[in-house]
Amino acid sequence: MIKINFNPEIDKEKTTRILREIRADKMSGFLDLPKKMYGSKELQRVKKIAEGIRAQSDVLVCIGIGGSYLGHRAIIEALRPQLSKNSGIRDFLGLPEHEKKEVQIIYAGNSLSRRELDYALRQVGDRDFSINVISKSGMTLEPAVAFKEFKRKLIEKYGEAEAVKRIYATTDANFGRLHDEAVAKGYTCFTVPNNVGGRYSVLSEVSLLPLVVAGVDVDELLSGAAQVLKSPEAAVKYAWMRYILGKRGYDTEVFASFEPSTAYFNEWVKQLFGESEGKKKQGILPTSVIYSTDLHSLGQFMQDGRRNLFETIVDFPTDDLNAKVVEAVRIAHIEGRIPVLDLAVPTFNERGFGELIMFFELACAVSAKLFGVNPFDQPGVEAYKKVLHQKINGF
Ligand code: PA5
């Protein structure tokens, strides 16, 4: 279990009320995912289809933005060094030895940069590939643009009939442009549960398909997440600690990791808190560093700059030398008058990341409630989408 080094005073009555409110919210489905997905028929189907993708392709292009891509990218990038060591695939897929290959996951549709899109198309090159297009609303511009381009490439390479068999659409079960196209063309479909918001969807089919294709042991991931729900106290304390610090004027949280492969995990955490909490002029600005790299850049500000920030160290088990840096940073920053919160993660593997995901999701929901905002909507993001759609005249 994740261990913490702080023990804030919490209002028990308020906590009980908040937890009850979260549970009763129509968007609280993320709390059910570990139990709902583990050993389920849906998960068996995901594994079977992932096996098919691995057999047919060298590359899986994952098209999506925000909550539709950050979660699985975070886990895949974090674990990639050890997945590769294991030929990129775990035995749980039951494939014969000669089929144990590393399927590369390439990401697209998370910006509107033509340069990035061309680069992603070039990266795929002449290799065999499939597409997993992920969009809950099925209406978001960035993935729609990338999907159009990759679909064209797929049809050019394989012809219309075979291309259809290589498109996997993850979207709403009933509505949206992507849903309608998927039904009309006959793509293989996965659903984003309608009681789970994008940034809370990591443990749903949104991420499970690319994760299994990449060789991640999703059973372990789900088990880790379930563990947190059995004892949510640490997540609740962390939410209170942030809230108390926020009210004392510490308006910026710096997530610090000492493992470079967790850079995308930082991006996911920032999205989770930023989109859930930054409303009604409330919330804590989430930002991140990777040490020791950033000790030679942002480290100066951390040690000696404006004192409006606190640091949350996501502390994975590590080698001796790196552990010494963790200790040194902790001492130096406390001396520099930064409140340092420690989250000691027991293992750097699927189970550890499963725990972290549920820990942060639950803490984020509680924290947003403490700040008096709705953790599950994103009116600011919707406002941007609306203006953009008007500007490009209904692309
Ligand atoms: O968390 C969220 O709701 C957002 O970040 C969405 O995931 C993001 O805007 C993408 O939306 P969609 O999946 O509808 O394309």
Short mmCIF file of C-alpha atoms and ligand atoms in Angstrom, two decimals:
data_model
loop_
_atom_site.label_atom_id
_atom_site.label_comp_id
_atom_site.label_asym_id
_atom_site.label_seq_id
_atom_site.Cartn_x
_atom_site.Cartn_y
_atom_site.Cartn_z
CA MET A 1 0.00 0.00 0.00
CA ILE A 2 1.05 3.59 -0.60
CA LYS A 3 2.59 5.04 2.56
CA ILE A 4 2.37 8.71 3.47
CA ASN A 5 4.47 10.85 5.83
CA PHE A 6 1.79 13.30 6.98
CA ASN A 7 -1.20 13.18 9.24
CA PRO A 8 -3.46 16.20 8.77
CA GLU A 9 -6.33 16.94 11.05
CA ILE A 10 -9.42 15.92 9.15
CA ASP A 11 -13.05 16.73 9.73
CA LYS A 12 -14.51 13.22 9.93
CA GLU A 13 -18.11 14.27 9.52
CA LYS A 14 -17.37 16.34 6.45
CA THR A 15 -15.30 13.49 5.00
CA THR A 16 -18.14 11.01 5.45
CA ARG A 17 -20.55 13.42 3.78
CA ILE A 18 -18.18 14.02 0.86
CA LEU A 19 -17.53 10.30 0.34
CA ARG A 20 -21.27 9.71 0.36
CA GLU A 21 -21.80 12.50 -2.19
CA ILE A 22 -19.08 11.10 -4.47
CA ARG A 23 -20.58 7.62 -4.28
CA ALA A 24 -24.03 9.01 -5.12
CA ASP A 25 -22.78 11.04 -8.08
CA LYS A 26 -23.82 9.74 -11.51
CA MET A 27 -20.15 9.96 -12.57
CA SER A 28 -18.80 7.78 -9.75
CA GLY A 29 -18.44 4.71 -11.99
CA PHE A 30 -14.62 4.84 -11.74
CA LEU A 31 -14.92 3.43 -8.22
CA ASP A 32 -16.55 0.27 -9.59
CA LEU A 33 -14.08 -0.40 -12.40
CA PRO A 34 -11.51 -2.58 -10.56
CA LYS A 35 -14.16 -5.03 -9.40
CA LYS A 36 -16.31 -4.74 -12.50
CA MET A 37 -13.47 -5.37 -14.95
CA TYR A 38 -11.34 -7.95 -13.09
CA GLY A 39 -12.06 -11.41 -14.50
CA SER A 40 -15.02 -10.05 -16.47
CA LYS A 41 -16.30 -11.12 -19.88
CA GLU A 42 -15.44 -7.64 -21.14
CA LEU A 43 -11.83 -8.10 -20.07
CA GLN A 44 -11.65 -11.53 -21.67
CA ARG A 45 -12.89 -9.96 -24.90
CA VAL A 46 -10.30 -7.17 -24.61
CA LYS A 47 -7.53 -9.76 -24.19
CA LYS A 48 -8.74 -11.85 -27.10
CA ILE A 49 -8.98 -8.87 -29.44
CA ALA A 50 -5.61 -7.57 -28.23
CA GLU A 51 -4.15 -10.94 -29.16
CA GLY A 52 -5.60 -10.53 -32.66
CA ILE A 53 -4.09 -7.04 -32.97
CA ARG A 54 -0.70 -8.40 -31.89
CA ALA A 55 -0.94 -11.10 -34.53
CA GLN A 56 -1.96 -8.74 -37.34
CA SER A 57 0.19 -5.69 -36.57
CA ASP A 58 3.63 -4.39 -35.66
CA VAL A 59 2.19 -1.03 -34.66
CA LEU A 60 -0.99 0.07 -32.91
CA VAL A 61 -1.83 3.72 -33.51
CA CYS A 62 -3.73 5.07 -30.51
CA ILE A 63 -5.71 8.14 -31.47
CA GLY A 64 -7.20 10.23 -28.67
CA ILE A 65 -6.65 13.26 -26.45
CA GLY A 66 -6.88 14.13 -22.74
CA GLY A 67 -8.51 11.37 -20.74
CA SER A 68 -8.76 9.25 -23.86
CA TYR A 69 -4.99 8.75 -24.10
CA LEU A 70 -3.02 10.04 -21.11
CA GLY A 71 -3.78 7.13 -18.76
CA HIS A 72 -2.62 4.30 -20.97
CA ARG A 73 0.30 6.31 -22.31
CA ALA A 74 1.39 7.04 -18.73
CA ILE A 75 1.48 3.35 -17.82
CA ILE A 76 2.98 2.11 -21.07
CA GLU A 77 5.77 4.70 -21.05
CA ALA A 78 6.51 4.11 -17.37
CA LEU A 79 6.74 0.35 -17.72
CA ARG A 80 8.26 0.27 -21.20
CA PRO A 81 11.85 -0.33 -20.02
CA GLN A 82 10.80 -3.45 -18.15
CA LEU A 83 8.25 -4.58 -20.75
CA SER A 84 10.96 -4.52 -23.42
CA LYS A 85 13.26 -6.56 -21.20
CA ASN A 86 10.46 -9.09 -21.21
CA SER A 87 10.17 -9.01 -25.05
CA GLY A 88 7.28 -6.59 -24.59
CA ILE A 89 4.81 -9.31 -23.68
CA ARG A 90 3.91 -11.27 -20.60
CA ASP A 91 3.10 -14.96 -20.61
CA PHE A 92 -0.49 -14.29 -19.57
CA LEU A 93 -1.47 -13.84 -23.20
CA GLY A 94 -0.49 -17.47 -23.74
CA LEU A 95 1.18 -16.81 -27.09
CA PRO A 96 3.76 -19.22 -28.44
CA GLU A 97 7.37 -18.05 -28.01
CA HIS A 98 7.86 -17.08 -31.67
CA GLU A 99 4.91 -14.71 -31.56
CA LYS A 100 6.22 -12.79 -28.58
CA LYS A 101 7.00 -9.58 -30.30
CA GLU A 102 6.98 -5.99 -29.17
CA VAL A 103 4.06 -4.14 -30.74
CA GLN A 104 4.91 -0.48 -30.88
CA ILE A 105 2.24 1.92 -29.66
CA ILE A 106 2.26 5.20 -31.53
CA TYR A 107 0.13 8.11 -30.35
CA ALA A 108 -1.70 10.54 -32.59
CA GLY A 109 -4.59 12.96 -32.40
CA ASN A 110 -3.41 14.67 -29.21
CA SER A 111 -2.58 17.98 -30.91
CA LEU A 112 -3.43 19.80 -34.13
CA SER A 113 0.17 20.04 -35.28
CA ARG A 114 0.53 18.96 -38.90
CA ARG A 115 4.22 18.33 -38.22
CA GLU A 116 3.43 15.83 -35.45
CA LEU A 117 0.81 14.07 -37.55
CA ASP A 118 3.18 13.70 -40.51
CA TYR A 119 5.83 12.37 -38.15
CA ALA A 120 3.43 9.78 -36.71
CA LEU A 121 2.46 8.68 -40.24
CA ARG A 122 6.16 8.38 -41.16
CA GLN A 123 6.89 6.43 -37.97
CA VAL A 124 4.37 3.78 -39.00
CA GLY A 125 5.96 3.71 -42.45
CA ASP A 126 5.41 0.45 -44.33
CA ARG A 127 4.81 -1.64 -41.26
CA ASP A 128 1.62 -3.55 -40.57
CA PHE A 129 -0.63 -1.49 -38.33
CA SER A 130 -4.05 -1.18 -36.70
CA ILE A 131 -5.85 1.83 -35.27
CA ASN A 132 -7.51 2.26 -31.89
CA VAL A 133 -9.49 5.50 -32.10
CA ILE A 134 -10.70 6.60 -28.68
CA SER A 135 -13.16 9.42 -28.07
CA LYS A 136 -15.98 9.32 -25.56
CA SER A 137 -17.95 12.09 -27.22
CA GLY A 138 -16.84 10.99 -30.67
CA MET A 139 -16.81 14.67 -31.61
CA THR A 140 -13.37 15.95 -30.57
CA LEU A 141 -11.46 17.68 -33.33
CA GLU A 142 -7.87 16.56 -32.65
CA PRO A 143 -8.57 12.80 -32.83
CA ALA A 144 -11.02 13.31 -35.72
CA VAL A 145 -8.30 14.95 -37.85
CA ALA A 146 -5.73 12.23 -37.09
CA PHE A 147 -8.25 9.45 -37.60
CA LYS A 148 -9.08 10.73 -41.09
CA GLU A 149 -5.40 10.64 -42.09
CA PHE A 150 -4.60 7.24 -40.60
CA LYS A 151 -7.78 5.77 -42.05
CA ARG A 152 -6.69 6.97 -45.50
CA LYS A 153 -3.30 5.31 -45.00
CA LEU A 154 -4.96 2.10 -43.84
CA ILE A 155 -7.30 1.96 -46.84
CA GLU A 156 -4.44 2.71 -49.25
CA LYS A 157 -2.41 -0.14 -47.77
CA TYR A 158 -5.04 -2.82 -47.24
CA GLY A 159 -8.15 -1.81 -49.22
CA GLU A 160 -11.50 -0.86 -47.67
CA ALA A 161 -12.64 -4.33 -46.52
CA GLU A 162 -9.40 -5.26 -44.72
CA ALA A 163 -9.02 -1.72 -43.29
CA VAL A 164 -12.34 -2.06 -41.47
CA LYS A 165 -10.96 -5.12 -39.67
CA ARG A 166 -8.03 -3.06 -38.42
CA ILE A 167 -10.03 -0.23 -36.85
CA TYR A 168 -11.00 -0.49 -33.18
CA ALA A 169 -13.27 2.29 -31.93
CA THR A 170 -13.66 3.09 -28.24
CA THR A 171 -16.56 5.48 -27.73
CA ASP A 172 -20.00 6.05 -26.26
CA ALA A 173 -22.32 3.05 -26.55
CA ASN A 174 -25.10 5.01 -28.22
CA PHE A 175 -24.17 8.49 -29.43
CA GLY A 176 -21.66 10.59 -31.32
CA ARG A 177 -20.11 10.87 -34.75
CA LEU A 178 -17.56 8.14 -34.06
CA HIS A 179 -20.23 5.81 -32.70
CA ASP A 180 -22.39 6.34 -35.80
CA GLU A 181 -19.48 5.75 -38.17
CA ALA A 182 -18.37 2.64 -36.26
CA VAL A 183 -21.85 1.14 -36.48
CA ALA A 184 -22.27 2.05 -40.15
CA LYS A 185 -18.87 0.64 -41.18
CA GLY A 186 -18.74 -2.30 -38.78
CA TYR A 187 -15.62 -1.45 -36.75
CA THR A 188 -14.91 -3.51 -33.65
CA CYS A 189 -16.23 -1.39 -30.76
CA PHE A 190 -15.43 -0.84 -27.10
CA THR A 191 -17.43 1.40 -24.84
CA VAL A 192 -16.59 4.20 -22.47
CA PRO A 193 -19.05 3.69 -19.60
CA ASN A 194 -21.36 6.70 -19.41
CA ASN A 195 -20.86 6.97 -15.63
CA VAL A 196 -17.08 7.39 -16.04
CA GLY A 197 -15.48 10.68 -17.18
CA GLY A 198 -12.51 10.76 -19.56
CA ARG A 199 -9.80 11.45 -16.98
CA TYR A 200 -11.21 8.80 -14.62
CA SER A 201 -11.37 6.14 -17.35
CA VAL A 202 -7.91 4.53 -17.11
CA LEU A 203 -9.23 1.27 -15.71
CA SER A 204 -11.94 0.92 -18.36
CA GLU A 205 -11.74 -0.38 -21.93
CA VAL A 206 -10.39 3.06 -22.90
CA SER A 207 -6.96 2.02 -21.66
CA LEU A 208 -7.22 -1.72 -21.17
CA LEU A 209 -7.04 -2.52 -24.88
CA PRO A 210 -3.82 -0.61 -25.65
CA LEU A 211 -2.34 -1.74 -22.34
CA VAL A 212 -2.85 -5.43 -23.13
CA VAL A 213 -1.51 -4.94 -26.66
CA ALA A 214 1.60 -3.36 -25.13
CA GLY A 215 2.11 -6.34 -22.82
CA VAL A 216 0.96 -4.76 -19.56
CA ASP A 217 -0.50 -7.15 -16.97
CA VAL A 218 -3.87 -5.49 -16.47
CA ASP A 219 -5.02 -8.04 -13.87
CA GLU A 220 -2.26 -6.76 -11.60
CA LEU A 221 -3.19 -3.17 -12.42
CA LEU A 222 -6.82 -3.75 -11.44
CA SER A 223 -5.81 -5.62 -8.28
CA GLY A 224 -3.60 -2.72 -7.19
CA ALA A 225 -6.49 -0.29 -7.70
CA ALA A 226 -8.91 -2.50 -5.76
CA GLN A 227 -6.49 -2.51 -2.83
CA VAL A 228 -6.83 1.28 -2.40
CA LEU A 229 -10.61 1.05 -2.23
CA LYS A 230 -10.31 -1.41 0.64
CA SER A 231 -8.36 1.16 2.70
CA PRO A 232 -8.93 4.64 1.32
CA GLU A 233 -7.64 6.48 4.44
CA ALA A 234 -4.29 7.55 2.93
CA ALA A 235 -5.97 9.01 -0.17
CA VAL A 236 -8.42 10.93 2.02
CA LYS A 237 -5.58 12.30 4.20
CA TYR A 238 -3.69 13.39 1.10
CA ALA A 239 -6.79 15.25 -0.15
CA TRP A 240 -7.12 17.04 3.19
CA MET A 241 -3.41 17.88 3.29
CA ARG A 242 -3.60 19.52 -0.15
CA TYR A 243 -6.72 21.41 0.85
CA ILE A 244 -5.18 22.68 4.09
CA LEU A 245 -2.01 23.77 2.28
CA GLY A 246 -4.10 25.38 -0.46
CA LYS A 247 -6.03 27.43 2.09
CA ARG A 248 -2.72 28.55 3.65
CA GLY A 249 -1.66 30.08 0.34
CA TYR A 250 0.27 27.18 -1.16
CA ASP A 251 -1.47 27.41 -4.50
CA THR A 252 0.91 25.28 -6.58
CA GLU A 253 1.65 21.57 -6.23
CA VAL A 254 4.80 20.16 -7.78
CA PHE A 255 4.66 16.42 -8.42
CA ALA A 256 8.22 15.13 -8.21
CA SER A 257 9.37 11.79 -9.54
CA PHE A 258 12.88 10.40 -9.76
CA GLU A 259 12.10 8.04 -12.64
CA PRO A 260 12.27 9.64 -16.10
CA SER A 261 9.90 7.08 -17.60
CA THR A 262 7.11 8.49 -15.42
CA ALA A 263 7.02 11.84 -17.25
CA TYR A 264 3.68 10.91 -18.84
CA PHE A 265 2.35 9.74 -15.52
CA ASN A 266 2.96 13.30 -14.33
CA GLU A 267 0.95 14.52 -17.32
CA TRP A 268 -1.95 12.28 -16.36
CA VAL A 269 -1.91 13.46 -12.72
CA LYS A 270 -1.78 17.09 -13.82
CA GLN A 271 -4.75 16.55 -16.13
CA LEU A 272 -6.68 14.78 -13.40
CA PHE A 273 -6.27 17.54 -10.83
CA GLY A 274 -6.26 20.47 -13.24
CA GLU A 275 -9.46 19.48 -15.01
CA SER A 276 -11.23 18.29 -11.88
CA GLU A 277 -10.36 21.07 -9.47
CA GLY A 278 -9.64 24.24 -11.43
CA LYS A 279 -13.10 25.78 -11.35
CA LYS A 280 -14.84 28.80 -9.86
CA LYS A 281 -11.41 30.40 -9.29
CA GLN A 282 -10.52 27.55 -6.93
CA GLY A 283 -8.00 24.73 -6.85
CA ILE A 284 -4.28 24.14 -6.73
CA LEU A 285 -2.22 24.48 -9.90
CA PRO A 286 -0.62 21.08 -10.59
CA THR A 287 2.85 21.02 -12.12
CA SER A 288 5.68 18.49 -12.21
CA VAL A 289 9.39 17.79 -12.26
CA ILE A 290 11.59 14.80 -12.98
CA TYR A 291 14.65 14.60 -10.73
CA SER A 292 17.56 14.56 -10.74
CA THR A 293 17.28 16.04 -14.26
CA ASP A 294 15.26 19.07 -13.16
CA LEU A 295 17.43 19.74 -10.13
CA HIS A 296 19.70 21.35 -12.71
CA SER A 297 16.95 23.65 -13.97
CA LEU A 298 13.76 24.14 -11.93
CA GLY A 299 15.66 22.95 -8.85
CA GLN A 300 16.85 26.52 -8.34
CA PHE A 301 13.27 27.83 -8.12
CA MET A 302 12.23 24.95 -5.90
CA GLN A 303 15.02 25.64 -3.44
CA ASP A 304 14.93 29.39 -3.39
CA GLY A 305 12.08 30.89 -5.43
CA ARG A 306 8.67 32.24 -4.39
CA ARG A 307 7.28 30.21 -1.46
CA ASN A 308 3.82 29.46 -2.79
CA LEU A 309 4.41 25.82 -3.64
CA PHE A 310 4.48 22.43 -2.03
CA GLU A 311 6.07 19.28 -3.34
CA THR A 312 4.55 15.82 -3.60
CA ILE A 313 7.25 13.21 -4.01
CA VAL A 314 6.00 10.11 -5.79
CA ASP A 315 8.64 7.85 -4.37
CA PHE A 316 9.14 4.52 -6.16
CA PRO A 317 11.59 1.88 -4.94
CA THR A 318 14.84 2.70 -6.71
CA ASP A 319 18.57 2.01 -6.85
CA ASP A 320 20.90 3.16 -4.06
CA LEU A 321 22.28 6.20 -5.81
CA ASN A 322 18.87 7.51 -6.88
CA ALA A 323 17.57 6.85 -3.33
CA LYS A 324 20.33 9.11 -2.01
CA VAL A 325 19.10 11.88 -4.32
CA VAL A 326 15.54 11.43 -3.01
CA GLU A 327 16.84 11.82 0.54
CA ALA A 328 19.01 14.83 -0.38
CA VAL A 329 16.10 16.60 -2.10
CA ARG A 330 13.81 15.98 0.84
CA ILE A 331 16.31 17.47 3.31
CA ALA A 332 17.28 20.42 1.10
CA HIS A 333 13.71 21.35 0.24
CA ILE A 334 12.46 21.12 3.80
CA GLU A 335 15.37 23.42 4.74
CA GLY A 336 14.24 25.66 1.88
CA ARG A 337 10.81 25.86 3.58
CA ILE A 338 8.84 23.76 1.10
CA PRO A 339 6.18 21.47 2.57
CA VAL A 340 7.17 18.03 1.25
CA LEU A 341 4.51 15.32 1.01
CA ASP A 342 5.79 11.79 0.50
CA LEU A 343 3.85 9.09 -1.30
CA ALA A 344 5.92 5.92 -1.02
CA VAL A 345 4.79 3.52 -3.75
CA PRO A 346 5.61 -0.10 -2.81
CA THR A 347 6.48 -1.43 -6.27
CA PHE A 348 7.41 -0.12 -9.68
CA ASN A 349 5.11 -2.39 -11.65
CA GLU A 350 1.48 -2.78 -12.70
CA ARG A 351 0.28 -3.26 -9.13
CA GLY A 352 2.04 -0.10 -7.96
CA PHE A 353 0.58 1.94 -10.81
CA GLY A 354 -2.90 0.48 -10.20
CA GLU A 355 -2.64 1.70 -6.61
CA LEU A 356 -1.41 5.11 -7.66
CA ILE A 357 -4.20 5.59 -10.19
CA MET A 358 -7.01 4.83 -7.75
CA PHE A 359 -5.21 6.75 -4.97
CA PHE A 360 -5.05 9.90 -7.09
CA GLU A 361 -8.55 9.52 -8.57
CA LEU A 362 -10.17 9.15 -5.18
CA ALA A 363 -8.03 11.88 -3.58
CA CYS A 364 -8.81 14.20 -6.47
CA ALA A 365 -12.56 13.71 -6.15
CA VAL A 366 -12.39 14.37 -2.38
CA SER A 367 -10.09 17.35 -2.80
CA ALA A 368 -12.32 18.98 -5.45
CA LYS A 369 -15.30 18.53 -3.15
CA LEU A 370 -13.36 20.16 -0.29
CA PHE A 371 -12.75 23.14 -2.56
CA GLY A 372 -16.48 23.18 -3.29
CA VAL A 373 -16.32 22.29 -6.99
CA ASN A 374 -17.66 19.41 -9.07
CA PRO A 375 -14.81 16.92 -9.67
CA PHE A 376 -16.46 15.37 -12.69
CA ASP A 377 -17.32 18.15 -15.12
CA GLN A 378 -15.01 20.26 -17.31
CA PRO A 379 -16.89 23.37 -18.40
CA GLY A 380 -13.64 25.14 -19.33
CA VAL A 381 -12.60 22.37 -21.73
CA GLU A 382 -16.07 22.30 -23.26
CA ALA A 383 -15.93 26.10 -23.70
CA TYR A 384 -12.71 25.77 -25.72
CA LYS A 385 -14.13 22.95 -27.83
CA LYS A 386 -17.20 25.06 -28.63
CA VAL A 387 -15.23 28.13 -29.72
CA LEU A 388 -12.93 26.00 -31.88
CA HIS A 389 -15.83 24.24 -33.57
CA GLN A 390 -17.38 27.62 -34.40
CA LYS A 391 -14.08 28.86 -35.82
CA ILE A 392 -13.59 25.90 -38.12
CA ASN A 393 -17.24 25.86 -39.03
CA GLY A 394 -18.25 22.37 -37.94
CA PHE A 395 -15.31 20.30 -39.29
O1 PA5 B 1 -11.34 14.17 -18.96
C1 PA5 B 1 -12.00 14.58 -19.90
O2 PA5 B 1 -13.25 14.50 -19.92
C2 PA5 B 1 -11.33 15.18 -21.12
O3 PA5 B 1 -9.95 15.30 -20.95
C3 PA5 B 1 -11.60 14.33 -22.34
O4 PA5 B 1 -11.09 13.04 -22.11
C4 PA5 B 1 -10.96 14.91 -23.61
O5 PA5 B 1 -11.42 16.23 -23.82
C5 PA5 B 1 -11.28 14.06 -24.83
O6 PA5 B 1 -12.66 13.92 -25.00
P1 PA5 B 1 -13.28 12.77 -25.89
O7 PA5 B 1 -12.89 11.46 -25.32
O8 PA5 B 1 -14.75 13.00 -25.86
O9 PA5 B 1 -12.71 12.95 -27.28
#
